[in-house]
């Protein structure tokens, strides 16, 4: 499977560049988002980026690590992350503005009730009135509809931004947790290396005192000890950095987050499988958001074009007027209906410039939409390549550890039989600890590569996550 994937990577981006021009084309007066998404599905299916990953449903994929700590961290982040809260509030604002824009279909106006008393010399007069006035903008040419479409696309784009943030938050939490557990394991191994070096130094010091060993070996071993001891502060800082990242993601202070070591996280079987690989790319929120941004720009361009046409409205009022009284005992009815046509002919140069500017913005949004699709495919392919490469590195590192461990066991047996000195046994032990540290490092990188793959192929599981948190 590795060779098959590697061969596909050489041609996928070229195929994507050619098909993008033929499959994604044209701008209509109103962008059909469902049709665009169908086109993207067909385009991704033809690219066949990740068919080899077909398998189980990827919803809640981090549960495969079998860590209650991690599951709780993800839940806390989705509920308490401040970036998510901010984006969700912006979405509510966009939905409110959509409602405001839809209200433009309805007549605007209100009721006015008033009473007046005035005097001039010995003459006093009183009057009262009650009026109902309205002004109705008739959407004969579709300008209001275009503005409503733009507001709707803006709200949907913000909804996709929320989903995009959810993906980033979940992925960052998993990466931070895996990194912390990996650093904790590396710290344990370095501590064992330090113990082994200290034992070697004790033996070497005794041999130097007896005159059977040189101080050269002793000083070199001391230098190795200091090198390993210098790694401890760096590991401690790396663990604190992981905690700090997780604290920000879950909306708390670093001192308020505590994790226990879970070595099993590094050992659990954790494979990347996707129920619908093509949909996992086609439904990515960055692609959907680019579609809605293009739709918004296109609708605003249509609205700018409609501004060149006349505005037709209907205004009117109906009410009663009472003279000589502050009440409504003796009233006269009055009403008026006035159709109105307003055409800003003298403003045509400015309106034409606005239309041209908005059309360029629409073309720019369309170009960005195409670029986002290509980048999504490229990112997905790159994550698969990283998955393959890290799997190979992990296999070699694991084999290195197995050989080093066998060498240590052989050295241990030979030492017990008196065939080698104790110092060679300690060297063999040091080799196996270094190989073990390298194996842990490649295990961490392999897990992070798998998280990156799920982060890239996010279309399916992010929708499930978004629906769960509504």
Short mmCIF file of C-alpha atoms in Angstrom, two decimals:
data_model
loop_
_atom_site.label_atom_id
_atom_site.label_comp_id
_atom_site.label_asym_id
_atom_site.label_seq_id
_atom_site.Cartn_x
_atom_site.Cartn_y
_atom_site.Cartn_z
CA UNK A 1 0.00 0.00 0.00
CA UNK A 2 2.92 2.32 0.76
CA UNK A 3 4.31 2.14 -2.80
CA UNK A 4 0.84 2.64 -4.27
CA UNK A 5 0.31 5.78 -2.22
CA UNK A 6 3.75 7.11 -3.10
CA UNK A 7 3.05 6.71 -6.84
CA UNK A 8 -0.26 8.51 -6.56
CA UNK A 9 1.33 11.51 -4.85
CA UNK A 10 3.41 12.29 -7.95
CA UNK A 11 0.37 12.82 -10.18
CA UNK A 12 -2.48 13.97 -7.94
CA UNK A 13 -1.69 17.69 -7.87
CA UNK A 14 -1.27 17.85 -11.66
CA UNK A 15 -4.60 16.07 -12.16
CA UNK A 16 -6.22 18.42 -9.66
CA UNK A 17 -4.93 21.50 -11.47
CA UNK A 18 -6.35 20.33 -14.81
CA UNK A 19 -9.72 19.16 -13.54
CA UNK A 20 -10.32 22.27 -11.46
CA UNK A 21 -10.59 24.39 -14.59
CA UNK A 22 -13.10 22.09 -16.27
CA UNK A 23 -15.24 21.10 -13.29
CA UNK A 24 -15.52 24.40 -11.43
CA UNK A 25 -16.59 27.17 -13.75
CA UNK A 26 -19.07 29.92 -14.31
CA UNK A 27 -20.74 32.52 -12.16
CA UNK A 28 -24.52 32.72 -12.04
CA UNK A 29 -26.67 35.55 -10.79
CA UNK A 30 -27.12 33.48 -7.65
CA UNK A 31 -24.62 30.80 -6.59
CA UNK A 32 -26.21 27.37 -6.16
CA UNK A 33 -24.29 26.15 -3.11
CA UNK A 34 -25.64 22.60 -3.32
CA UNK A 35 -24.62 22.38 -6.96
CA UNK A 36 -21.15 23.66 -6.14
CA UNK A 37 -20.78 21.10 -3.35
CA UNK A 38 -21.87 18.35 -5.76
CA UNK A 39 -19.25 19.53 -8.23
CA UNK A 40 -16.59 19.44 -5.51
CA UNK A 41 -17.65 15.90 -4.59
CA UNK A 42 -17.25 14.77 -8.19
CA UNK A 43 -13.93 16.55 -8.51
CA UNK A 44 -12.51 14.98 -5.34
CA UNK A 45 -13.84 11.55 -6.33
CA UNK A 46 -12.01 11.81 -9.65
CA UNK A 47 -8.79 12.72 -7.84
CA UNK A 48 -9.08 9.54 -5.66
CA UNK A 49 -6.84 10.96 -2.96
CA UNK A 50 -7.50 8.58 -0.06
CA UNK A 51 -9.44 5.55 -1.24
CA UNK A 52 -6.94 3.33 0.58
CA UNK A 53 -8.11 4.73 3.94
CA UNK A 54 -11.69 3.49 3.57
CA UNK A 55 -12.85 1.76 6.72
CA UNK A 56 -14.61 2.49 9.98
CA UNK A 57 -16.48 5.71 10.75
CA UNK A 58 -14.09 8.43 11.93
CA UNK A 59 -16.59 10.17 14.26
CA UNK A 60 -14.93 10.79 17.65
CA UNK A 61 -11.70 9.32 16.29
CA UNK A 62 -9.70 10.37 19.37
CA UNK A 63 -11.63 7.81 21.45
CA UNK A 64 -9.41 5.16 19.84
CA UNK A 65 -6.60 6.35 22.13
CA UNK A 66 -8.71 5.04 25.06
CA UNK A 67 -7.96 7.87 27.45
CA UNK A 68 -10.63 9.30 29.72
CA UNK A 69 -8.34 12.25 30.43
CA UNK A 70 -8.18 13.08 26.74
CA UNK A 71 -11.92 12.68 26.23
CA UNK A 72 -12.59 15.06 29.12
CA UNK A 73 -10.10 17.59 27.79
CA UNK A 74 -11.82 17.58 24.39
CA UNK A 75 -15.24 18.04 26.02
CA UNK A 76 -13.93 20.91 28.16
CA UNK A 77 -12.33 22.60 25.16
CA UNK A 78 -15.53 22.44 23.10
CA UNK A 79 -17.52 23.89 25.99
CA UNK A 80 -15.08 26.49 27.37
CA UNK A 81 -12.70 27.57 24.62
CA UNK A 82 -12.94 31.35 24.30
CA UNK A 83 -12.16 31.47 20.58
CA UNK A 84 -15.08 29.12 20.00
CA UNK A 85 -17.37 31.20 22.21
CA UNK A 86 -16.38 34.36 20.33
CA UNK A 87 -17.00 32.75 16.96
CA UNK A 88 -20.38 31.38 18.09
CA UNK A 89 -21.46 34.86 19.26
CA UNK A 90 -20.39 36.32 15.91
CA UNK A 91 -22.54 33.66 14.25
CA UNK A 92 -25.55 34.69 16.33
CA UNK A 93 -24.93 38.29 15.28
CA UNK A 94 -24.80 37.24 11.60
CA UNK A 95 -28.09 35.36 11.97
CA UNK A 96 -29.67 38.42 13.57
CA UNK A 97 -28.49 40.58 10.67
CA UNK A 98 -29.99 38.06 8.28
CA UNK A 99 -33.32 38.49 10.05
CA UNK A 100 -32.94 42.25 9.82
CA UNK A 101 -32.31 42.04 6.09
CA UNK A 102 -35.30 39.72 5.50
CA UNK A 103 -37.50 42.24 7.28
CA UNK A 104 -36.90 44.60 4.33
CA UNK A 105 -39.42 42.54 2.37
CA UNK A 106 -42.14 43.85 4.72
CA UNK A 107 -43.70 47.33 4.82
CA UNK A 108 -41.94 49.71 7.18
CA UNK A 109 -43.76 52.29 9.27
CA UNK A 110 -45.59 52.86 12.52
CA UNK A 111 -48.34 54.57 14.46
CA UNK A 112 -48.28 58.18 15.58
CA UNK A 113 -50.74 59.61 18.13
CA UNK A 114 -50.53 63.23 19.23
CA UNK A 115 -52.44 66.05 20.91
CA UNK A 116 -51.79 69.76 20.72
CA UNK A 117 -53.06 72.83 22.56
CA UNK A 118 -52.04 76.35 21.61
CA UNK A 119 -53.09 79.90 22.34
CA UNK A 120 -52.89 83.27 20.61
CA UNK A 121 -54.15 86.18 22.69
CA UNK A 122 -57.57 85.27 24.02
CA UNK A 123 -57.97 82.45 21.49
CA UNK A 124 -57.16 78.92 22.48
CA UNK A 125 -57.21 75.97 20.11
CA UNK A 126 -56.90 72.25 20.60
CA UNK A 127 -56.48 69.36 18.23
CA UNK A 128 -55.53 65.69 18.25
CA UNK A 129 -54.52 63.20 15.58
CA UNK A 130 -53.83 59.50 15.12
CA UNK A 131 -52.02 58.28 12.00
CA UNK A 132 -50.73 54.99 10.66
CA UNK A 133 -47.97 55.41 8.06
CA UNK A 134 -46.13 52.86 5.96
CA UNK A 135 -43.46 52.73 3.31
CA UNK A 136 -43.10 49.57 1.24
CA UNK A 137 -40.05 49.02 -0.92
CA UNK A 138 -41.28 46.85 -3.81
CA UNK A 139 -38.56 44.41 -4.80
CA UNK A 140 -39.46 44.42 -8.49
CA UNK A 141 -35.88 44.04 -9.72
CA UNK A 142 -34.50 41.73 -6.99
CA UNK A 143 -32.14 44.09 -5.18
CA UNK A 144 -33.53 43.25 -1.74
CA UNK A 145 -33.43 39.54 -2.60
CA UNK A 146 -29.77 39.84 -3.57
CA UNK A 147 -28.97 41.55 -0.27
CA UNK A 148 -30.84 38.82 1.62
CA UNK A 149 -28.86 36.18 -0.28
CA UNK A 150 -25.64 37.97 0.67
CA UNK A 151 -26.63 38.12 4.34
CA UNK A 152 -27.55 34.44 4.30
CA UNK A 153 -24.23 33.50 2.71
CA UNK A 154 -22.40 35.59 5.33
CA UNK A 155 -24.18 33.75 8.15
CA UNK A 156 -23.43 30.35 6.60
CA UNK A 157 -19.80 31.32 6.14
CA UNK A 158 -19.58 32.18 9.83
CA UNK A 159 -21.18 28.83 10.69
CA UNK A 160 -18.41 27.13 8.73
CA UNK A 161 -15.87 29.24 10.62
CA UNK A 162 -17.26 27.83 13.88
CA UNK A 163 -16.85 24.30 12.50
CA UNK A 164 -13.31 25.12 11.36
CA UNK A 165 -12.43 26.32 14.87
CA UNK A 166 -13.89 23.16 16.40
CA UNK A 167 -11.58 21.10 14.19
CA UNK A 168 -8.57 23.16 15.20
CA UNK A 169 -9.44 23.01 18.90
CA UNK A 170 -10.00 19.23 18.97
CA UNK A 171 -6.86 18.52 16.94
CA UNK A 172 -4.75 20.84 19.09
CA UNK A 173 -6.01 19.21 22.29
CA UNK A 174 -5.14 15.72 21.01
CA UNK A 175 -1.71 16.88 19.82
CA UNK A 176 -1.00 18.61 23.13
CA UNK A 177 -2.04 15.55 25.14
CA UNK A 178 0.02 13.15 22.99
CA UNK A 179 3.00 15.48 23.21
CA UNK A 180 2.72 15.66 27.00
CA UNK A 181 2.55 11.88 27.38
CA UNK A 182 5.49 11.50 25.01
CA UNK A 183 7.58 14.03 26.91
CA UNK A 184 6.74 12.28 30.18
CA UNK A 185 7.96 8.97 28.74
CA UNK A 186 11.11 10.60 27.35
CA UNK A 187 11.79 12.09 30.78
CA UNK A 188 11.55 8.62 32.32
CA UNK A 189 13.98 7.18 29.78
CA UNK A 190 16.46 10.04 30.24
CA UNK A 191 16.35 9.43 33.99
CA UNK A 192 17.25 5.77 33.35
CA UNK A 193 20.10 6.90 31.08
CA UNK A 194 21.41 9.15 33.83
CA UNK A 195 21.29 6.24 36.30
CA UNK A 196 23.20 4.03 33.87
CA UNK A 197 25.85 6.70 33.30
CA UNK A 198 26.24 7.29 37.05
CA UNK A 199 26.82 3.56 37.54
CA UNK A 200 29.37 3.61 34.71
CA UNK A 201 31.15 6.54 36.35
CA UNK A 202 31.32 4.71 39.67
CA UNK A 203 32.91 1.71 37.97
CA UNK A 204 35.28 3.86 35.92
CA UNK A 205 36.33 5.89 38.95
CA UNK A 206 37.23 2.71 40.79
CA UNK A 207 39.19 1.42 37.78
CA UNK A 208 41.02 4.76 37.47
CA UNK A 209 41.90 4.64 41.18
CA UNK A 210 43.24 1.10 40.64
CA UNK A 211 45.28 2.28 37.67
CA UNK A 212 43.61 -0.06 35.14
CA UNK A 213 41.63 2.63 33.29
CA UNK A 214 42.45 6.09 31.96
CA UNK A 215 40.85 9.32 32.98
CA UNK A 216 39.94 9.84 29.30
CA UNK A 217 37.13 7.29 29.51
CA UNK A 218 36.01 8.76 32.82
CA UNK A 219 35.86 12.31 31.50
CA UNK A 220 34.03 11.26 28.33
CA UNK A 221 31.45 9.45 30.43
CA UNK A 222 31.10 12.49 32.70
CA UNK A 223 30.50 14.63 29.62
CA UNK A 224 27.75 12.23 28.48
CA UNK A 225 26.19 12.44 31.94
CA UNK A 226 26.09 16.23 31.86
CA UNK A 227 24.60 16.09 28.36
CA UNK A 228 21.73 13.91 29.58
CA UNK A 229 21.25 15.98 32.74
CA UNK A 230 20.96 19.10 30.58
CA UNK A 231 18.00 17.52 28.80
CA UNK A 232 15.92 17.33 31.99
CA UNK A 233 15.15 21.09 32.20
CA UNK A 234 14.28 21.11 28.49
CA UNK A 235 11.88 18.19 28.98
CA UNK A 236 10.33 19.88 32.00
CA UNK A 237 9.75 23.04 29.98
CA UNK A 238 8.28 21.03 27.10
CA UNK A 239 5.81 19.38 29.50
CA UNK A 240 4.87 22.77 30.96
CA UNK A 241 4.44 24.15 27.45
CA UNK A 242 2.06 21.28 26.64
CA UNK A 243 0.09 21.99 29.82
CA UNK A 244 -0.02 25.69 28.97
CA UNK A 245 -1.39 24.93 25.50
CA UNK A 246 -4.04 22.60 26.90
CA UNK A 247 -4.97 25.15 29.57
CA UNK A 248 -5.62 27.89 26.99
CA UNK A 249 -7.59 25.49 24.81
CA UNK A 250 -9.80 24.47 27.73
CA UNK A 251 -10.28 28.00 29.08
CA UNK A 252 -8.33 27.77 32.33
CA UNK A 253 -4.99 28.70 33.92
CA UNK A 254 -1.98 26.42 33.59
CA UNK A 255 -1.77 25.81 37.35
CA UNK A 256 -5.35 24.57 37.29
CA UNK A 257 -4.72 21.70 34.89
CA UNK A 258 -3.27 18.39 36.03
CA UNK A 259 -2.51 15.29 33.96
CA UNK A 260 -1.43 11.83 34.98
CA UNK A 261 1.02 9.85 32.92
CA UNK A 262 -0.61 7.38 30.50
CA UNK A 263 2.01 5.30 28.71
CA UNK A 264 -0.80 3.25 27.17
CA UNK A 265 -1.67 6.21 24.92
CA UNK A 266 1.61 5.63 23.07
CA UNK A 267 0.98 1.91 22.77
CA UNK A 268 -2.70 1.70 21.85
CA UNK A 269 -3.56 0.73 18.30
CA UNK A 270 -4.50 3.95 16.52
CA UNK A 271 -5.12 3.74 12.78
CA UNK A 272 -6.57 6.28 10.36
CA UNK A 273 -9.77 5.04 8.72
CA UNK A 274 -12.46 7.03 6.91
CA UNK A 275 -15.98 5.91 6.10
CA UNK A 276 -16.17 8.21 3.05
CA UNK A 277 -12.72 9.59 2.14
CA UNK A 278 -14.02 11.77 -0.71
CA UNK A 279 -16.68 13.38 1.48
CA UNK A 280 -14.06 13.89 4.18
CA UNK A 281 -12.35 16.33 1.79
CA UNK A 282 -15.32 17.74 -0.11
CA UNK A 283 -17.17 18.70 3.10
CA UNK A 284 -14.22 20.45 4.71
CA UNK A 285 -15.33 23.73 6.32
CA UNK A 286 -12.64 25.78 4.59
CA UNK A 287 -14.04 24.67 1.22
CA UNK A 288 -17.64 25.28 2.31
CA UNK A 289 -16.71 28.67 3.71
CA UNK A 290 -14.99 29.62 0.45
CA UNK A 291 -18.18 28.69 -1.42
CA UNK A 292 -20.30 30.87 0.87
CA UNK A 293 -17.83 33.76 0.67
CA UNK A 294 -18.01 33.54 -3.11
CA UNK A 295 -21.81 33.38 -2.90
CA UNK A 296 -21.88 36.48 -0.70
CA UNK A 297 -19.59 38.45 -3.01
CA UNK A 298 -21.62 37.36 -6.03
CA UNK A 299 -24.92 38.40 -4.41
CA UNK A 300 -23.47 41.79 -3.47
CA UNK A 301 -22.34 42.17 -7.08
CA UNK A 302 -25.89 41.43 -8.22
CA UNK A 303 -27.24 43.97 -5.71
CA UNK A 304 -24.78 46.58 -7.02
CA UNK A 305 -26.02 45.93 -10.55
CA UNK A 306 -29.65 46.22 -9.45
CA UNK A 307 -28.85 49.61 -7.92
CA UNK A 308 -28.63 50.93 -11.49
CA UNK A 309 -32.36 50.29 -11.90
CA UNK A 310 -35.19 52.40 -10.48
CA UNK A 311 -36.45 51.94 -6.93
CA UNK A 312 -40.21 51.49 -6.78
CA UNK A 313 -41.96 51.97 -3.46
CA UNK A 314 -45.43 52.45 -2.13
CA UNK A 315 -46.08 54.87 0.72
CA UNK A 316 -49.27 55.82 2.42
CA UNK A 317 -50.99 56.77 5.61
CA UNK A 318 -54.41 56.59 7.20
CA UNK A 319 -55.64 58.40 10.27
CA UNK A 320 -58.11 60.66 12.00
CA UNK A 321 -57.92 64.34 12.91
CA UNK A 322 -59.97 66.01 15.65
CA UNK A 323 -60.18 69.84 15.69
CA UNK A 324 -61.21 71.68 18.78
CA UNK A 325 -60.69 68.78 21.12
CA UNK A 326 -57.86 66.85 22.71
CA UNK A 327 -59.98 63.74 22.41
CA UNK A 328 -61.40 62.01 19.37
CA UNK A 329 -65.06 62.94 19.77
CA UNK A 330 -65.38 64.90 16.53
CA UNK A 331 -62.96 63.50 13.96
CA UNK A 332 -62.27 63.65 10.28
CA UNK A 333 -60.77 60.70 8.44
CA UNK A 334 -57.81 61.15 6.13
CA UNK A 335 -55.75 58.78 4.02
CA UNK A 336 -53.27 58.78 1.20
CA UNK A 337 -51.57 56.21 -1.08
CA UNK A 338 -48.59 57.38 -3.11
CA UNK A 339 -46.66 55.11 -5.50
CA UNK A 340 -43.14 56.43 -6.01
CA UNK A 341 -40.39 55.74 -8.53
CA UNK A 342 -36.90 56.96 -7.79
CA UNK A 343 -34.09 56.64 -10.30
CA UNK A 344 -30.65 58.00 -9.46
CA UNK A 345 -29.66 58.81 -13.01
CA UNK A 346 -27.22 61.55 -12.05
CA UNK A 347 -25.44 59.10 -9.70
CA UNK A 348 -24.75 56.64 -12.51
CA UNK A 349 -20.94 57.18 -12.62
CA UNK A 350 -20.67 56.35 -8.90
CA UNK A 351 -23.08 53.42 -9.19
CA UNK A 352 -21.19 52.01 -12.16
CA UNK A 353 -17.92 52.27 -10.24
CA UNK A 354 -19.50 50.48 -7.26
CA UNK A 355 -20.80 47.74 -9.54
CA UNK A 356 -17.39 47.24 -11.19
CA UNK A 357 -15.65 47.17 -7.81
CA UNK A 358 -18.03 44.54 -6.48
CA UNK A 359 -17.68 42.43 -9.62
CA UNK A 360 -13.91 42.39 -9.16
CA UNK A 361 -14.43 41.33 -5.54
CA UNK A 362 -16.72 38.55 -6.75
CA UNK A 363 -14.06 37.34 -9.21
CA UNK A 364 -11.46 37.50 -6.43
CA UNK A 365 -13.70 35.42 -4.14
CA UNK A 366 -14.14 32.86 -6.93
CA UNK A 367 -10.39 32.67 -7.47
CA UNK A 368 -9.88 32.22 -3.73
CA UNK A 369 -12.51 29.46 -3.75
CA UNK A 370 -10.59 27.56 -6.43
CA UNK A 371 -7.34 28.05 -4.54
CA UNK A 372 -8.86 26.74 -1.30
CA UNK A 373 -9.98 23.54 -3.04
CA UNK A 374 -6.51 22.94 -4.47
CA UNK A 375 -4.87 23.66 -1.13
CA UNK A 376 -7.27 21.28 0.62
CA UNK A 377 -6.33 18.49 -1.77
CA UNK A 378 -2.63 19.28 -1.46
CA UNK A 379 -2.85 19.36 2.34
CA UNK A 380 -4.68 16.03 2.38
CA UNK A 381 -2.10 14.43 0.11
CA UNK A 382 0.72 15.85 2.22
CA UNK A 383 -0.83 14.45 5.40
CA UNK A 384 -0.98 11.01 3.76
CA UNK A 385 2.65 11.29 2.71
CA UNK A 386 3.57 12.21 6.29
CA UNK A 387 1.56 9.24 7.51
CA UNK A 388 3.51 6.87 5.27
CA UNK A 389 6.91 8.37 6.06
CA UNK A 390 6.36 8.37 9.81
CA UNK A 391 5.16 4.76 9.68
CA UNK A 392 8.41 3.80 7.94
CA UNK A 393 10.54 5.73 10.46
CA UNK A 394 8.67 4.12 13.35
CA UNK A 395 9.24 0.65 11.92
CA UNK A 396 12.99 1.25 11.61
CA UNK A 397 13.18 2.77 15.11
CA UNK A 398 11.30 -0.17 16.60
CA UNK A 399 13.65 -2.60 14.84
CA UNK A 400 16.64 -0.66 16.12
CA UNK A 401 15.30 -0.92 19.66
CA UNK A 402 14.71 -4.67 19.26
CA UNK A 403 18.29 -5.24 18.07
CA UNK A 404 19.73 -3.02 20.81
CA UNK A 405 17.66 -4.87 23.42
CA UNK A 406 18.89 -8.24 22.09
CA UNK A 407 22.46 -6.94 22.25
CA UNK A 408 21.93 -5.87 25.86
CA UNK A 409 20.54 -9.29 26.81
CA UNK A 410 23.53 -10.95 25.10
CA UNK A 411 25.92 -8.61 26.90
CA UNK A 412 24.20 -9.39 30.20
CA UNK A 413 24.63 -13.13 29.63
CA UNK A 414 28.27 -12.70 28.59
CA UNK A 415 29.00 -10.58 31.66
CA UNK A 416 27.54 -13.23 33.96
CA UNK A 417 29.83 -15.76 32.28
CA UNK A 418 32.82 -13.45 32.74
CA UNK A 419 33.37 -12.95 29.01
CA UNK A 420 33.07 -9.13 29.06
CA UNK A 421 33.78 -6.47 31.70
CA UNK A 422 31.02 -4.63 33.52
CA UNK A 423 31.72 -1.44 31.59
CA UNK A 424 30.72 -3.09 28.29
CA UNK A 425 27.49 -4.23 29.90
CA UNK A 426 26.73 -0.64 30.91
CA UNK A 427 27.53 0.55 27.37
CA UNK A 428 25.07 -1.99 25.97
CA UNK A 429 22.46 -0.79 28.44
CA UNK A 430 23.08 2.81 27.40
CA UNK A 431 22.63 1.82 23.74
CA UNK A 432 19.28 0.21 24.41
CA UNK A 433 18.07 3.26 26.35
CA UNK A 434 19.07 5.60 23.50
CA UNK A 435 17.29 3.32 21.02
CA UNK A 436 14.24 3.29 23.28
CA UNK A 437 14.21 7.10 23.41
CA UNK A 438 14.38 7.23 19.63
CA UNK A 439 11.54 4.72 19.39
CA UNK A 440 9.39 6.87 21.68
CA UNK A 441 10.16 9.96 19.62
CA UNK A 442 9.12 8.26 16.37
CA UNK A 443 5.99 6.91 18.10
CA UNK A 444 5.03 10.46 19.07
CA UNK A 445 5.68 11.73 15.54
CA UNK A 446 3.67 8.84 14.09
CA UNK A 447 0.71 9.63 16.37
CA UNK A 448 0.90 13.32 15.46
CA UNK A 449 0.96 12.39 11.77
CA UNK A 450 -2.25 10.40 12.28
CA UNK A 451 -3.83 13.35 14.06
CA UNK A 452 -2.78 15.57 11.14
CA UNK A 453 -4.46 13.14 8.76
CA UNK A 454 -7.73 13.28 10.69
CA UNK A 455 -7.40 17.07 10.85
CA UNK A 456 -7.01 17.23 7.05
CA UNK A 457 -9.80 14.74 6.30
CA UNK A 458 -12.25 16.52 8.56
CA UNK A 459 -15.42 16.94 6.51
CA UNK A 460 -17.40 14.05 7.98
CA UNK A 461 -16.41 14.03 11.65
CA UNK A 462 -16.57 17.81 12.00
CA UNK A 463 -20.21 17.81 10.86
CA UNK A 464 -21.02 15.09 13.40
CA UNK A 465 -19.20 17.07 16.09
CA UNK A 466 -20.99 20.29 15.16
CA UNK A 467 -24.41 18.62 15.28
CA UNK A 468 -23.61 17.08 18.68
CA UNK A 469 -22.68 20.45 20.19
CA UNK A 470 -25.70 22.41 18.95
#
